[in-house]
Amino acid sequence: MSDSPLPLASALHEPILDWYAANARSLPWREPDAGAWAVMVSEFMLQQTPVARVLPAYEVWMKRWPKPADLAAEAPGEAVRAWDRLGYPRRALRLHAAAKAIVEQHGGVVPEDHAALLALPGVGTYTAAAIASFAYGQRHAVVDTNVRRVFARALTGAAQPSISPTAADLRLAASALPADESTAARWAVATMELGALVCTARTPRCADCPIRSRCSWVLAGSPPYDGPPRKGQTYEGTDRQARGRLLAVLRAAHGPVRKSELDACWPEPAQRERALDGLVADGLVDPVADGRYRLPA
């Protein structure tokens, strides 16, 4: 990772950092005493889920499991239950598995070493960089969708980044990092916040942007996106919705559930069976005796 940011990126550092200092949202995982576990939980929850939906679940989770050891001591099904309607519930299982690994391999403390973070279940390139940067003040390129969009517009003049993350996105973000470690950590969260609040996907608030006079996209006249179609995700009637309905029944139950109770929650038999089989294969549901089902024990 280069220690010298590109000249164009260097000109963005001060205005973005000053904007963040004045406009950053007050979020519990950003509090000075939040700790690495709080950051880790928030990062798992925030994947593909907006802050407004995460906050209530996060508060309940951290009150119940303020340390990795607290979560590791419970059955994985309790993590799935507490995940509630955040979506993509395999994240709950992975976070539970990561908590167990932290207890067994790191004395119950979220590791500071980037490679050790990457080795934890459910922790990929983005999440490891985010925890190391936000919790431990390290210098890493933290690249989510918001950051990719900010850099695509500001540094390359494109209206939107590529549909899927690429190695080029990571190289571009790395080339923009301030050389100083603590400044780079603040830069990582500041660019993410700018993308979430101002440089948004559909209706960017360019008039409020601290780098509008330096943004390559704005200087080029804000050309429209001309890449492949960006299809929005559908949910109604999908297998994802069917899985969610089945899990909702199991979350509400205090013990194993009869198959007839699951059958009643989704009208299309073939899709329901496919969704249930998928939940079992993913480890989110355990079949038990007498044809009943429960959250994983």
PDB file of C-alpha atoms in Angstrom:
ATOM      1  CA  MET A   1       0.000   0.000   0.000  1.00  0.00           C
ATOM      2  CA  SER A   2       1.506   3.308  -1.089  1.00  0.00           C
ATOM      3  CA  ASP A   3       2.546   5.790   1.630  1.00  0.00           C
ATOM      4  CA  SER A   4       2.177   8.774  -0.689  1.00  0.00           C
ATOM      5  CA  PRO A   5      -1.359   9.699  -1.772  1.00  0.00           C
ATOM      6  CA  LEU A   6      -2.021  10.908  -5.296  1.00  0.00           C
ATOM      7  CA  PRO A   7      -1.854  14.736  -5.601  1.00  0.00           C
ATOM      8  CA  LEU A   8      -5.518  14.959  -6.602  1.00  0.00           C
ATOM      9  CA  ALA A   9      -6.522  12.890  -3.577  1.00  0.00           C
ATOM     10  CA  SER A  10      -4.276  14.915  -1.247  1.00  0.00           C
ATOM     11  CA  ALA A  11      -6.273  18.036  -2.103  1.00  0.00           C
ATOM     12  CA  LEU A  12      -9.419  16.282  -0.848  1.00  0.00           C
ATOM     13  CA  HIS A  13      -8.085  15.333   2.580  1.00  0.00           C
ATOM     14  CA  GLU A  14      -8.548  18.577   4.480  1.00  0.00           C
ATOM     15  CA  PRO A  15     -12.023  19.536   3.197  1.00  0.00           C
ATOM     16  CA  ILE A  16     -13.445  16.047   3.741  1.00  0.00           C
ATOM     17  CA  LEU A  17     -11.917  15.670   7.201  1.00  0.00           C
ATOM     18  CA  ASP A  18     -13.165  19.127   8.209  1.00  0.00           C
ATOM     19  CA  TRP A  19     -16.629  18.304   6.876  1.00  0.00           C
ATOM     20  CA  TYR A  20     -16.681  15.057   8.846  1.00  0.00           C
ATOM     21  CA  ALA A  21     -15.654  16.810  12.053  1.00  0.00           C
ATOM     22  CA  ALA A  22     -18.656  19.108  11.705  1.00  0.00           C
ATOM     23  CA  ASN A  23     -21.247  16.698  10.273  1.00  0.00           C
ATOM     24  CA  ALA A  24     -20.571  13.149  11.459  1.00  0.00           C
ATOM     25  CA  ARG A  25     -23.570  11.304  12.840  1.00  0.00           C
ATOM     26  CA  SER A  26     -23.484  10.380  16.503  1.00  0.00           C
ATOM     27  CA  LEU A  27     -23.554   6.571  16.445  1.00  0.00           C
ATOM     28  CA  PRO A  28     -22.950   4.272  19.436  1.00  0.00           C
ATOM     29  CA  TRP A  29     -20.153   2.299  17.792  1.00  0.00           C
ATOM     30  CA  ARG A  30     -18.284   5.562  17.143  1.00  0.00           C
ATOM     31  CA  GLU A  31     -18.198   6.610  20.796  1.00  0.00           C
ATOM     32  CA  PRO A  32     -14.619   6.871  22.177  1.00  0.00           C
ATOM     33  CA  ASP A  33     -15.240   4.063  24.675  1.00  0.00           C
ATOM     34  CA  ALA A  34     -17.181   1.791  22.300  1.00  0.00           C
ATOM     35  CA  GLY A  35     -14.363  -0.708  21.833  1.00  0.00           C
ATOM     36  CA  ALA A  36     -13.472  -3.145  19.067  1.00  0.00           C
ATOM     37  CA  TRP A  37     -16.312  -5.577  19.775  1.00  0.00           C
ATOM     38  CA  ALA A  38     -18.861  -2.779  19.310  1.00  0.00           C
ATOM     39  CA  VAL A  39     -17.246  -1.865  15.998  1.00  0.00           C
ATOM     40  CA  MET A  40     -17.209  -5.489  14.905  1.00  0.00           C
ATOM     41  CA  VAL A  41     -20.882  -6.054  15.736  1.00  0.00           C
ATOM     42  CA  SER A  42     -21.862  -2.877  13.907  1.00  0.00           C
ATOM     43  CA  GLU A  43     -19.888  -3.854  10.811  1.00  0.00           C
ATOM     44  CA  PHE A  44     -21.553  -7.264  10.619  1.00  0.00           C
ATOM     45  CA  MET A  45     -24.987  -5.696  11.038  1.00  0.00           C
ATOM     46  CA  LEU A  46     -24.424  -2.847   8.591  1.00  0.00           C
ATOM     47  CA  GLN A  47     -23.616  -5.110   5.651  1.00  0.00           C
ATOM     48  CA  GLN A  48     -26.436  -4.441   3.150  1.00  0.00           C
ATOM     49  CA  THR A  49     -28.580  -2.942   5.935  1.00  0.00           C
ATOM     50  CA  PRO A  50     -29.176   0.783   6.602  1.00  0.00           C
ATOM     51  CA  VAL A  51     -28.218   2.426   9.886  1.00  0.00           C
ATOM     52  CA  ALA A  52     -31.831   3.174  10.863  1.00  0.00           C
ATOM     53  CA  ARG A  53     -32.683  -0.539  10.847  1.00  0.00           C
ATOM     54  CA  VAL A  54     -29.457  -1.564  12.564  1.00  0.00           C
ATOM     55  CA  LEU A  55     -29.622   0.782  15.566  1.00  0.00           C
ATOM     56  CA  PRO A  56     -32.454  -0.932  17.518  1.00  0.00           C
ATOM     57  CA  ALA A  57     -31.044  -4.418  16.967  1.00  0.00           C
ATOM     58  CA  TYR A  58     -27.528  -3.225  17.814  1.00  0.00           C
ATOM     59  CA  GLU A  59     -28.641  -1.706  21.136  1.00  0.00           C
ATOM     60  CA  VAL A  60     -30.411  -4.920  22.159  1.00  0.00           C
ATOM     61  CA  TRP A  61     -27.464  -7.060  21.049  1.00  0.00           C
ATOM     62  CA  MET A  62     -24.827  -5.064  22.921  1.00  0.00           C
ATOM     63  CA  LYS A  63     -26.895  -4.936  26.094  1.00  0.00           C
ATOM     64  CA  ARG A  64     -27.260  -8.721  26.023  1.00  0.00           C
ATOM     65  CA  TRP A  65     -23.768  -9.566  24.752  1.00  0.00           C
ATOM     66  CA  PRO A  66     -21.389  -6.709  25.619  1.00  0.00           C
ATOM     67  CA  LYS A  67     -18.341  -8.945  25.098  1.00  0.00           C
ATOM     68  CA  PRO A  68     -17.488 -11.743  22.647  1.00  0.00           C
ATOM     69  CA  ALA A  69     -17.467 -14.258  25.511  1.00  0.00           C
ATOM     70  CA  ASP A  70     -21.083 -13.422  26.363  1.00  0.00           C
ATOM     71  CA  LEU A  71     -22.223 -14.317  22.860  1.00  0.00           C
ATOM     72  CA  ALA A  72     -19.933 -17.348  22.560  1.00  0.00           C
ATOM     73  CA  ALA A  73     -21.484 -18.840  25.704  1.00  0.00           C
ATOM     74  CA  GLU A  74     -24.941 -18.978  24.096  1.00  0.00           C
ATOM     75  CA  ALA A  75     -26.347 -21.290  21.434  1.00  0.00           C
ATOM     76  CA  PRO A  76     -25.980 -20.005  17.865  1.00  0.00           C
ATOM     77  CA  GLY A  77     -29.770 -20.088  17.569  1.00  0.00           C
ATOM     78  CA  GLU A  78     -29.970 -17.254  20.087  1.00  0.00           C
ATOM     79  CA  ALA A  79     -27.853 -15.107  17.785  1.00  0.00           C
ATOM     80  CA  VAL A  80     -30.241 -15.910  14.922  1.00  0.00           C
ATOM     81  CA  ARG A  81     -33.208 -15.049  17.162  1.00  0.00           C
ATOM     82  CA  ALA A  82     -31.723 -11.713  18.205  1.00  0.00           C
ATOM     83  CA  TRP A  83     -30.888 -10.886  14.580  1.00  0.00           C
ATOM     84  CA  ASP A  84     -34.643 -10.499  14.137  1.00  0.00           C
ATOM     85  CA  ARG A  85     -35.466  -8.831  10.777  1.00  0.00           C
ATOM     86  CA  LEU A  86     -32.070  -7.413   9.840  1.00  0.00           C
ATOM     87  CA  GLY A  87     -31.905  -9.774   6.867  1.00  0.00           C
ATOM     88  CA  TYR A  88     -29.164 -12.107   5.643  1.00  0.00           C
ATOM     89  CA  PRO A  89     -29.267 -14.054   8.948  1.00  0.00           C
ATOM     90  CA  ARG A  90     -26.182 -16.109   8.145  1.00  0.00           C
ATOM     91  CA  ARG A  91     -24.346 -13.020   9.359  1.00  0.00           C
ATOM     92  CA  ALA A  92     -25.621 -13.855  12.853  1.00  0.00           C
ATOM     93  CA  LEU A  93     -24.162 -17.361  12.681  1.00  0.00           C
ATOM     94  CA  ARG A  94     -20.845 -16.021  11.411  1.00  0.00           C
ATOM     95  CA  LEU A  95     -20.694 -13.407  14.153  1.00  0.00           C
ATOM     96  CA  HIS A  96     -21.384 -16.112  16.731  1.00  0.00           C
ATOM     97  CA  ALA A  97     -18.629 -18.274  15.232  1.00  0.00           C
ATOM     98  CA  ALA A  98     -16.260 -15.292  15.243  1.00  0.00           C
ATOM     99  CA  ALA A  99     -17.044 -14.661  18.927  1.00  0.00           C
ATOM    100  CA  LYS A 100     -16.165 -18.276  19.730  1.00  0.00           C
ATOM    101  CA  ALA A 101     -12.889 -17.983  17.804  1.00  0.00           C
ATOM    102  CA  ILE A 102     -12.043 -14.748  19.629  1.00  0.00           C
ATOM    103  CA  VAL A 103     -12.584 -16.483  22.972  1.00  0.00           C
ATOM    104  CA  GLU A 104     -10.685 -19.641  22.025  1.00  0.00           C
ATOM    105  CA  GLN A 105      -7.793 -18.051  20.140  1.00  0.00           C
ATOM    106  CA  HIS A 106      -7.482 -14.464  21.419  1.00  0.00           C
ATOM    107  CA  GLY A 107      -8.432 -14.546  25.078  1.00  0.00           C
ATOM    108  CA  GLY A 108     -11.825 -12.963  24.453  1.00  0.00           C
ATOM    109  CA  VAL A 109     -10.377  -9.784  22.914  1.00  0.00           C
ATOM    110  CA  VAL A 110     -11.002  -8.790  19.306  1.00  0.00           C
ATOM    111  CA  PRO A 111      -7.534  -9.030  17.744  1.00  0.00           C
ATOM    112  CA  GLU A 112      -5.740  -5.904  16.603  1.00  0.00           C
ATOM    113  CA  ASP A 113      -3.629  -7.642  13.974  1.00  0.00           C
ATOM    114  CA  HIS A 114      -5.113  -7.356  10.483  1.00  0.00           C
ATOM    115  CA  ALA A 115      -4.170 -10.903   9.470  1.00  0.00           C
ATOM    116  CA  ALA A 116      -5.702 -12.289  12.680  1.00  0.00           C
ATOM    117  CA  LEU A 117      -8.910 -10.407  11.929  1.00  0.00           C
ATOM    118  CA  LEU A 118      -9.018 -11.858   8.412  1.00  0.00           C
ATOM    119  CA  ALA A 119      -8.740 -15.343   9.871  1.00  0.00           C
ATOM    120  CA  LEU A 120     -11.932 -14.962  11.922  1.00  0.00           C
ATOM    121  CA  PRO A 121     -15.140 -16.577  10.584  1.00  0.00           C
ATOM    122  CA  GLY A 122     -17.205 -14.178   8.516  1.00  0.00           C
ATOM    123  CA  VAL A 123     -14.509 -11.504   8.358  1.00  0.00           C
ATOM    124  CA  GLY A 124     -13.473 -10.580   4.837  1.00  0.00           C
ATOM    125  CA  THR A 125     -11.253  -7.899   3.343  1.00  0.00           C
ATOM    126  CA  TYR A 126     -13.631  -5.019   4.015  1.00  0.00           C
ATOM    127  CA  THR A 127     -14.597  -6.018   7.572  1.00  0.00           C
ATOM    128  CA  ALA A 128     -11.002  -6.673   8.655  1.00  0.00           C
ATOM    129  CA  ALA A 129      -9.910  -3.279   7.344  1.00  0.00           C
ATOM    130  CA  ALA A 130     -12.892  -1.558   8.973  1.00  0.00           C
ATOM    131  CA  ILE A 131     -12.252  -3.067  12.412  1.00  0.00           C
ATOM    132  CA  ALA A 132      -8.510  -2.390  12.254  1.00  0.00           C
ATOM    133  CA  SER A 133      -9.129   1.185  11.127  1.00  0.00           C
ATOM    134  CA  PHE A 134     -12.170   2.227  13.176  1.00  0.00           C
ATOM    135  CA  ALA A 135     -11.353   0.338  16.382  1.00  0.00           C
ATOM    136  CA  TYR A 136      -7.557   0.456  16.391  1.00  0.00           C
ATOM    137  CA  GLY A 137      -6.739   3.552  14.325  1.00  0.00           C
ATOM    138  CA  GLN A 138      -4.697   1.696  11.714  1.00  0.00           C
ATOM    139  CA  ARG A 139      -4.030   2.755   8.122  1.00  0.00           C
ATOM    140  CA  HIS A 140      -6.089   0.610   5.758  1.00  0.00           C
ATOM    141  CA  ALA A 141      -8.202   1.202   2.669  1.00  0.00           C
ATOM    142  CA  VAL A 142     -11.761   0.637   3.904  1.00  0.00           C
ATOM    143  CA  VAL A 143     -13.840   0.265   0.764  1.00  0.00           C
ATOM    144  CA  ASP A 144     -17.610  -0.107   0.887  1.00  0.00           C
ATOM    145  CA  THR A 145     -20.202   0.976  -1.684  1.00  0.00           C
ATOM    146  CA  ASN A 146     -20.282   4.547  -0.365  1.00  0.00           C
ATOM    147  CA  VAL A 147     -16.515   4.920  -0.556  1.00  0.00           C
ATOM    148  CA  ARG A 148     -16.374   3.418  -4.037  1.00  0.00           C
ATOM    149  CA  ARG A 149     -18.951   5.942  -5.204  1.00  0.00           C
ATOM    150  CA  VAL A 150     -17.138   8.943  -3.671  1.00  0.00           C
ATOM    151  CA  PHE A 151     -13.845   7.963  -5.290  1.00  0.00           C
ATOM    152  CA  ALA A 152     -15.435   7.061  -8.633  1.00  0.00           C
ATOM    153  CA  ARG A 153     -16.898  10.549  -8.868  1.00  0.00           C
ATOM    154  CA  ALA A 154     -14.180  12.612  -7.210  1.00  0.00           C
ATOM    155  CA  LEU A 155     -11.120  10.896  -8.670  1.00  0.00           C
ATOM    156  CA  THR A 156     -12.208   9.272 -11.953  1.00  0.00           C
ATOM    157  CA  GLY A 157     -15.178  11.408 -13.044  1.00  0.00           C
ATOM    158  CA  ALA A 158     -17.561   8.447 -13.312  1.00  0.00           C
ATOM    159  CA  ALA A 159     -21.182   8.863 -12.227  1.00  0.00           C
ATOM    160  CA  GLN A 160     -21.190   5.464 -10.497  1.00  0.00           C
ATOM    161  CA  PRO A 161     -18.597   2.854  -9.556  1.00  0.00           C
ATOM    162  CA  SER A 162     -18.598  -0.607 -11.085  1.00  0.00           C
ATOM    163  CA  ILE A 163     -21.579  -2.728 -10.073  1.00  0.00           C
ATOM    164  CA  SER A 164     -19.369  -5.146  -8.126  1.00  0.00           C
ATOM    165  CA  PRO A 165     -16.213  -4.259  -6.157  1.00  0.00           C
ATOM    166  CA  THR A 166     -12.965  -4.715  -8.078  1.00  0.00           C
ATOM    167  CA  ALA A 167      -9.255  -4.806  -7.314  1.00  0.00           C
ATOM    168  CA  ALA A 168      -9.032  -1.430  -9.055  1.00  0.00           C
ATOM    169  CA  ASP A 169     -11.418   0.039  -6.466  1.00  0.00           C
ATOM    170  CA  LEU A 170      -9.110  -1.106  -3.679  1.00  0.00           C
ATOM    171  CA  ARG A 171      -6.038   0.286  -5.438  1.00  0.00           C
ATOM    172  CA  LEU A 172      -7.763   3.629  -5.977  1.00  0.00           C
ATOM    173  CA  ALA A 173      -8.785   3.858  -2.314  1.00  0.00           C
ATOM    174  CA  ALA A 174      -5.275   2.889  -1.212  1.00  0.00           C
ATOM    175  CA  SER A 175      -3.790   5.585  -3.441  1.00  0.00           C
ATOM    176  CA  ALA A 176      -5.944   8.194  -1.673  1.00  0.00           C
ATOM    177  CA  LEU A 177      -4.979   7.302   1.909  1.00  0.00           C
ATOM    178  CA  PRO A 178      -3.233   9.980   3.983  1.00  0.00           C
ATOM    179  CA  ALA A 179       0.253   8.880   4.980  1.00  0.00           C
ATOM    180  CA  ASP A 180      -0.285   9.423   8.710  1.00  0.00           C
ATOM    181  CA  GLU A 181      -1.901   6.418  10.387  1.00  0.00           C
ATOM    182  CA  SER A 182      -4.411   8.201  12.647  1.00  0.00           C
ATOM    183  CA  THR A 183      -5.354  10.645   9.871  1.00  0.00           C
ATOM    184  CA  ALA A 184      -5.877   7.721   7.497  1.00  0.00           C
ATOM    185  CA  ALA A 185      -8.232   6.083  10.009  1.00  0.00           C
ATOM    186  CA  ARG A 186     -10.339   9.267  10.240  1.00  0.00           C
ATOM    187  CA  TRP A 187     -10.234   9.614   6.452  1.00  0.00           C
ATOM    188  CA  ALA A 188     -11.642   6.100   6.068  1.00  0.00           C
ATOM    189  CA  VAL A 189     -14.741   6.833   8.122  1.00  0.00           C
ATOM    190  CA  ALA A 190     -15.064  10.382   6.746  1.00  0.00           C
ATOM    191  CA  THR A 191     -15.233   9.266   3.102  1.00  0.00           C
ATOM    192  CA  MET A 192     -17.752   6.589   4.059  1.00  0.00           C
ATOM    193  CA  GLU A 193     -19.920   9.176   5.816  1.00  0.00           C
ATOM    194  CA  LEU A 194     -19.684  11.565   2.878  1.00  0.00           C
ATOM    195  CA  GLY A 195     -20.991   8.844   0.571  1.00  0.00           C
ATOM    196  CA  ALA A 196     -23.805   7.948   2.968  1.00  0.00           C
ATOM    197  CA  LEU A 197     -25.037  11.490   3.589  1.00  0.00           C
ATOM    198  CA  VAL A 198     -24.041  13.687   0.626  1.00  0.00           C
ATOM    199  CA  CYS A 199     -22.579  11.777  -2.329  1.00  0.00           C
ATOM    200  CA  THR A 200     -25.553   9.429  -2.490  1.00  0.00           C
ATOM    201  CA  ALA A 201     -26.342   7.105  -5.371  1.00  0.00           C
ATOM    202  CA  ARG A 202     -29.547   8.574  -6.790  1.00  0.00           C
ATOM    203  CA  THR A 203     -29.734  12.208  -5.666  1.00  0.00           C
ATOM    204  CA  PRO A 204     -26.288  13.463  -4.643  1.00  0.00           C
ATOM    205  CA  ARG A 205     -26.359  16.734  -2.709  1.00  0.00           C
ATOM    206  CA  CYS A 206     -23.543  18.319  -4.655  1.00  0.00           C
ATOM    207  CA  ALA A 207     -24.376  21.811  -3.363  1.00  0.00           C
ATOM    208  CA  ASP A 208     -23.524  20.617   0.157  1.00  0.00           C
ATOM    209  CA  CYS A 209     -20.385  18.698  -0.807  1.00  0.00           C
ATOM    210  CA  PRO A 210     -17.091  19.969   0.642  1.00  0.00           C
ATOM    211  CA  ILE A 211     -15.161  18.885  -2.480  1.00  0.00           C
ATOM    212  CA  ARG A 212     -17.551  19.976  -5.222  1.00  0.00           C
ATOM    213  CA  SER A 213     -14.991  22.433  -6.615  1.00  0.00           C
ATOM    214  CA  ARG A 214     -12.446  19.597  -6.905  1.00  0.00           C
ATOM    215  CA  CYS A 215     -14.736  16.700  -7.899  1.00  0.00           C
ATOM    216  CA  SER A 216     -13.802  15.308 -11.313  1.00  0.00           C
ATOM    217  CA  TRP A 217     -17.405  14.290 -12.008  1.00  0.00           C
ATOM    218  CA  VAL A 218     -18.805  17.746 -11.215  1.00  0.00           C
ATOM    219  CA  LEU A 219     -16.032  19.478 -13.165  1.00  0.00           C
ATOM    220  CA  ALA A 220     -16.904  17.295 -16.163  1.00  0.00           C
ATOM    221  CA  GLY A 221     -20.516  18.489 -16.012  1.00  0.00           C
ATOM    222  CA  SER A 222     -21.895  15.563 -14.000  1.00  0.00           C
ATOM    223  CA  PRO A 223     -22.263  13.205 -16.985  1.00  0.00           C
ATOM    224  CA  PRO A 224     -24.959  10.532 -16.554  1.00  0.00           C
ATOM    225  CA  TYR A 225     -24.178   6.918 -15.830  1.00  0.00           C
ATOM    226  CA  ASP A 226     -23.632   5.000 -19.072  1.00  0.00           C
ATOM    227  CA  GLY A 227     -22.719   1.540 -17.818  1.00  0.00           C
ATOM    228  CA  PRO A 228     -24.743  -1.686 -17.645  1.00  0.00           C
ATOM    229  CA  PRO A 229     -28.218  -1.494 -16.037  1.00  0.00           C
ATOM    230  CA  ARG A 230     -28.204  -1.399 -12.243  1.00  0.00           C
ATOM    231  CA  LYS A 231     -31.163  -3.545 -11.242  1.00  0.00           C
ATOM    232  CA  GLY A 232     -32.751  -3.007  -7.859  1.00  0.00           C
ATOM    233  CA  GLN A 233     -33.272  -6.026  -5.626  1.00  0.00           C
ATOM    234  CA  THR A 234     -36.781  -7.452  -5.390  1.00  0.00           C
ATOM    235  CA  TYR A 235     -38.061  -9.099  -2.224  1.00  0.00           C
ATOM    236  CA  GLU A 236     -41.805  -9.706  -2.486  1.00  0.00           C
ATOM    237  CA  GLY A 237     -42.533 -13.328  -3.359  1.00  0.00           C
ATOM    238  CA  THR A 238     -38.876 -14.404  -3.382  1.00  0.00           C
ATOM    239  CA  ASP A 239     -37.195 -17.317  -1.649  1.00  0.00           C
ATOM    240  CA  ARG A 240     -35.616 -14.724   0.645  1.00  0.00           C
ATOM    241  CA  GLN A 241     -39.056 -13.630   1.806  1.00  0.00           C
ATOM    242  CA  ALA A 242     -40.128 -17.248   2.291  1.00  0.00           C
ATOM    243  CA  ARG A 243     -37.016 -17.927   4.365  1.00  0.00           C
ATOM    244  CA  GLY A 244     -37.740 -14.841   6.438  1.00  0.00           C
ATOM    245  CA  ARG A 245     -41.286 -15.986   7.163  1.00  0.00           C
ATOM    246  CA  LEU A 246     -40.092 -19.425   8.251  1.00  0.00           C
ATOM    247  CA  LEU A 247     -37.417 -17.955  10.501  1.00  0.00           C
ATOM    248  CA  ALA A 248     -39.945 -15.545  12.034  1.00  0.00           C
ATOM    249  CA  VAL A 249     -42.051 -18.510  13.197  1.00  0.00           C
ATOM    250  CA  LEU A 250     -39.014 -20.208  14.716  1.00  0.00           C
ATOM    251  CA  ARG A 251     -37.794 -17.017  16.406  1.00  0.00           C
ATOM    252  CA  ALA A 252     -41.155 -16.517  18.072  1.00  0.00           C
ATOM    253  CA  ALA A 253     -41.257 -20.082  19.417  1.00  0.00           C
ATOM    254  CA  HIS A 254     -39.771 -21.129  22.748  1.00  0.00           C
ATOM    255  CA  GLY A 255     -39.046 -24.659  21.563  1.00  0.00           C
ATOM    256  CA  PRO A 256     -39.226 -26.890  18.488  1.00  0.00           C
ATOM    257  CA  VAL A 257     -41.971 -26.091  15.985  1.00  0.00           C
ATOM    258  CA  ARG A 258     -44.222 -28.585  14.207  1.00  0.00           C
ATOM    259  CA  LYS A 259     -43.956 -28.747  10.441  1.00  0.00           C
ATOM    260  CA  SER A 260     -47.624 -27.770  10.149  1.00  0.00           C
ATOM    261  CA  GLU A 261     -46.869 -24.411  11.790  1.00  0.00           C
ATOM    262  CA  LEU A 262     -44.187 -23.729   9.195  1.00  0.00           C
ATOM    263  CA  ASP A 263     -46.477 -24.864   6.374  1.00  0.00           C
ATOM    264  CA  ALA A 264     -49.055 -22.292   7.474  1.00  0.00           C
ATOM    265  CA  CYS A 265     -46.705 -19.326   7.071  1.00  0.00           C
ATOM    266  CA  TRP A 266     -46.093 -19.585   3.310  1.00  0.00           C
ATOM    267  CA  PRO A 267     -48.701 -20.651   0.737  1.00  0.00           C
ATOM    268  CA  GLU A 268     -46.548 -22.044  -2.096  1.00  0.00           C
ATOM    269  CA  PRO A 269     -45.476 -25.591  -1.135  1.00  0.00           C
ATOM    270  CA  ALA A 270     -42.543 -26.080  -3.516  1.00  0.00           C
ATOM    271  CA  GLN A 271     -41.018 -22.712  -2.698  1.00  0.00           C
ATOM    272  CA  ARG A 272     -41.621 -23.251   1.024  1.00  0.00           C
ATOM    273  CA  GLU A 273     -39.852 -26.617   0.966  1.00  0.00           C
ATOM    274  CA  ARG A 274     -36.975 -25.154  -1.030  1.00  0.00           C
ATOM    275  CA  ALA A 275     -36.635 -22.301   1.458  1.00  0.00           C
ATOM    276  CA  LEU A 276     -36.734 -24.675   4.433  1.00  0.00           C
ATOM    277  CA  ASP A 277     -34.156 -26.994   2.870  1.00  0.00           C
ATOM    278  CA  GLY A 278     -31.924 -23.988   2.268  1.00  0.00           C
ATOM    279  CA  LEU A 279     -32.228 -22.839   5.881  1.00  0.00           C
ATOM    280  CA  VAL A 280     -31.265 -26.307   7.097  1.00  0.00           C
ATOM    281  CA  ALA A 281     -28.323 -26.472   4.678  1.00  0.00           C
ATOM    282  CA  ASP A 282     -27.134 -23.049   5.856  1.00  0.00           C
ATOM    283  CA  GLY A 283     -27.191 -24.139   9.502  1.00  0.00           C
ATOM    284  CA  LEU A 284     -29.924 -21.646  10.403  1.00  0.00           C
ATOM    285  CA  VAL A 285     -32.498 -24.338  11.247  1.00  0.00           C
ATOM    286  CA  ASP A 286     -32.084 -27.737  12.918  1.00  0.00           C
ATOM    287  CA  PRO A 287     -34.481 -30.638  12.206  1.00  0.00           C
ATOM    288  CA  VAL A 288     -35.328 -32.509  15.420  1.00  0.00           C
ATOM    289  CA  ALA A 289     -37.376 -35.551  16.350  1.00  0.00           C
ATOM    290  CA  ASP A 290     -40.968 -36.066  15.220  1.00  0.00           C
ATOM    291  CA  GLY A 291     -40.567 -33.866  12.156  1.00  0.00           C
ATOM    292  CA  ARG A 292     -40.156 -30.661  14.145  1.00  0.00           C
ATOM    293  CA  TYR A 293     -37.691 -27.809  13.613  1.00  0.00           C
ATOM    294  CA  ARG A 294     -35.864 -25.296  15.802  1.00  0.00           C
ATOM    295  CA  LEU A 295     -33.168 -22.642  15.669  1.00  0.00           C
ATOM    296  CA  PRO A 296     -29.649 -24.146  15.905  1.00  0.00           C
ATOM    297  CA  ALA A 297     -28.703 -25.331  19.379  1.00  0.00           C
TER     298      ALA A 297
END
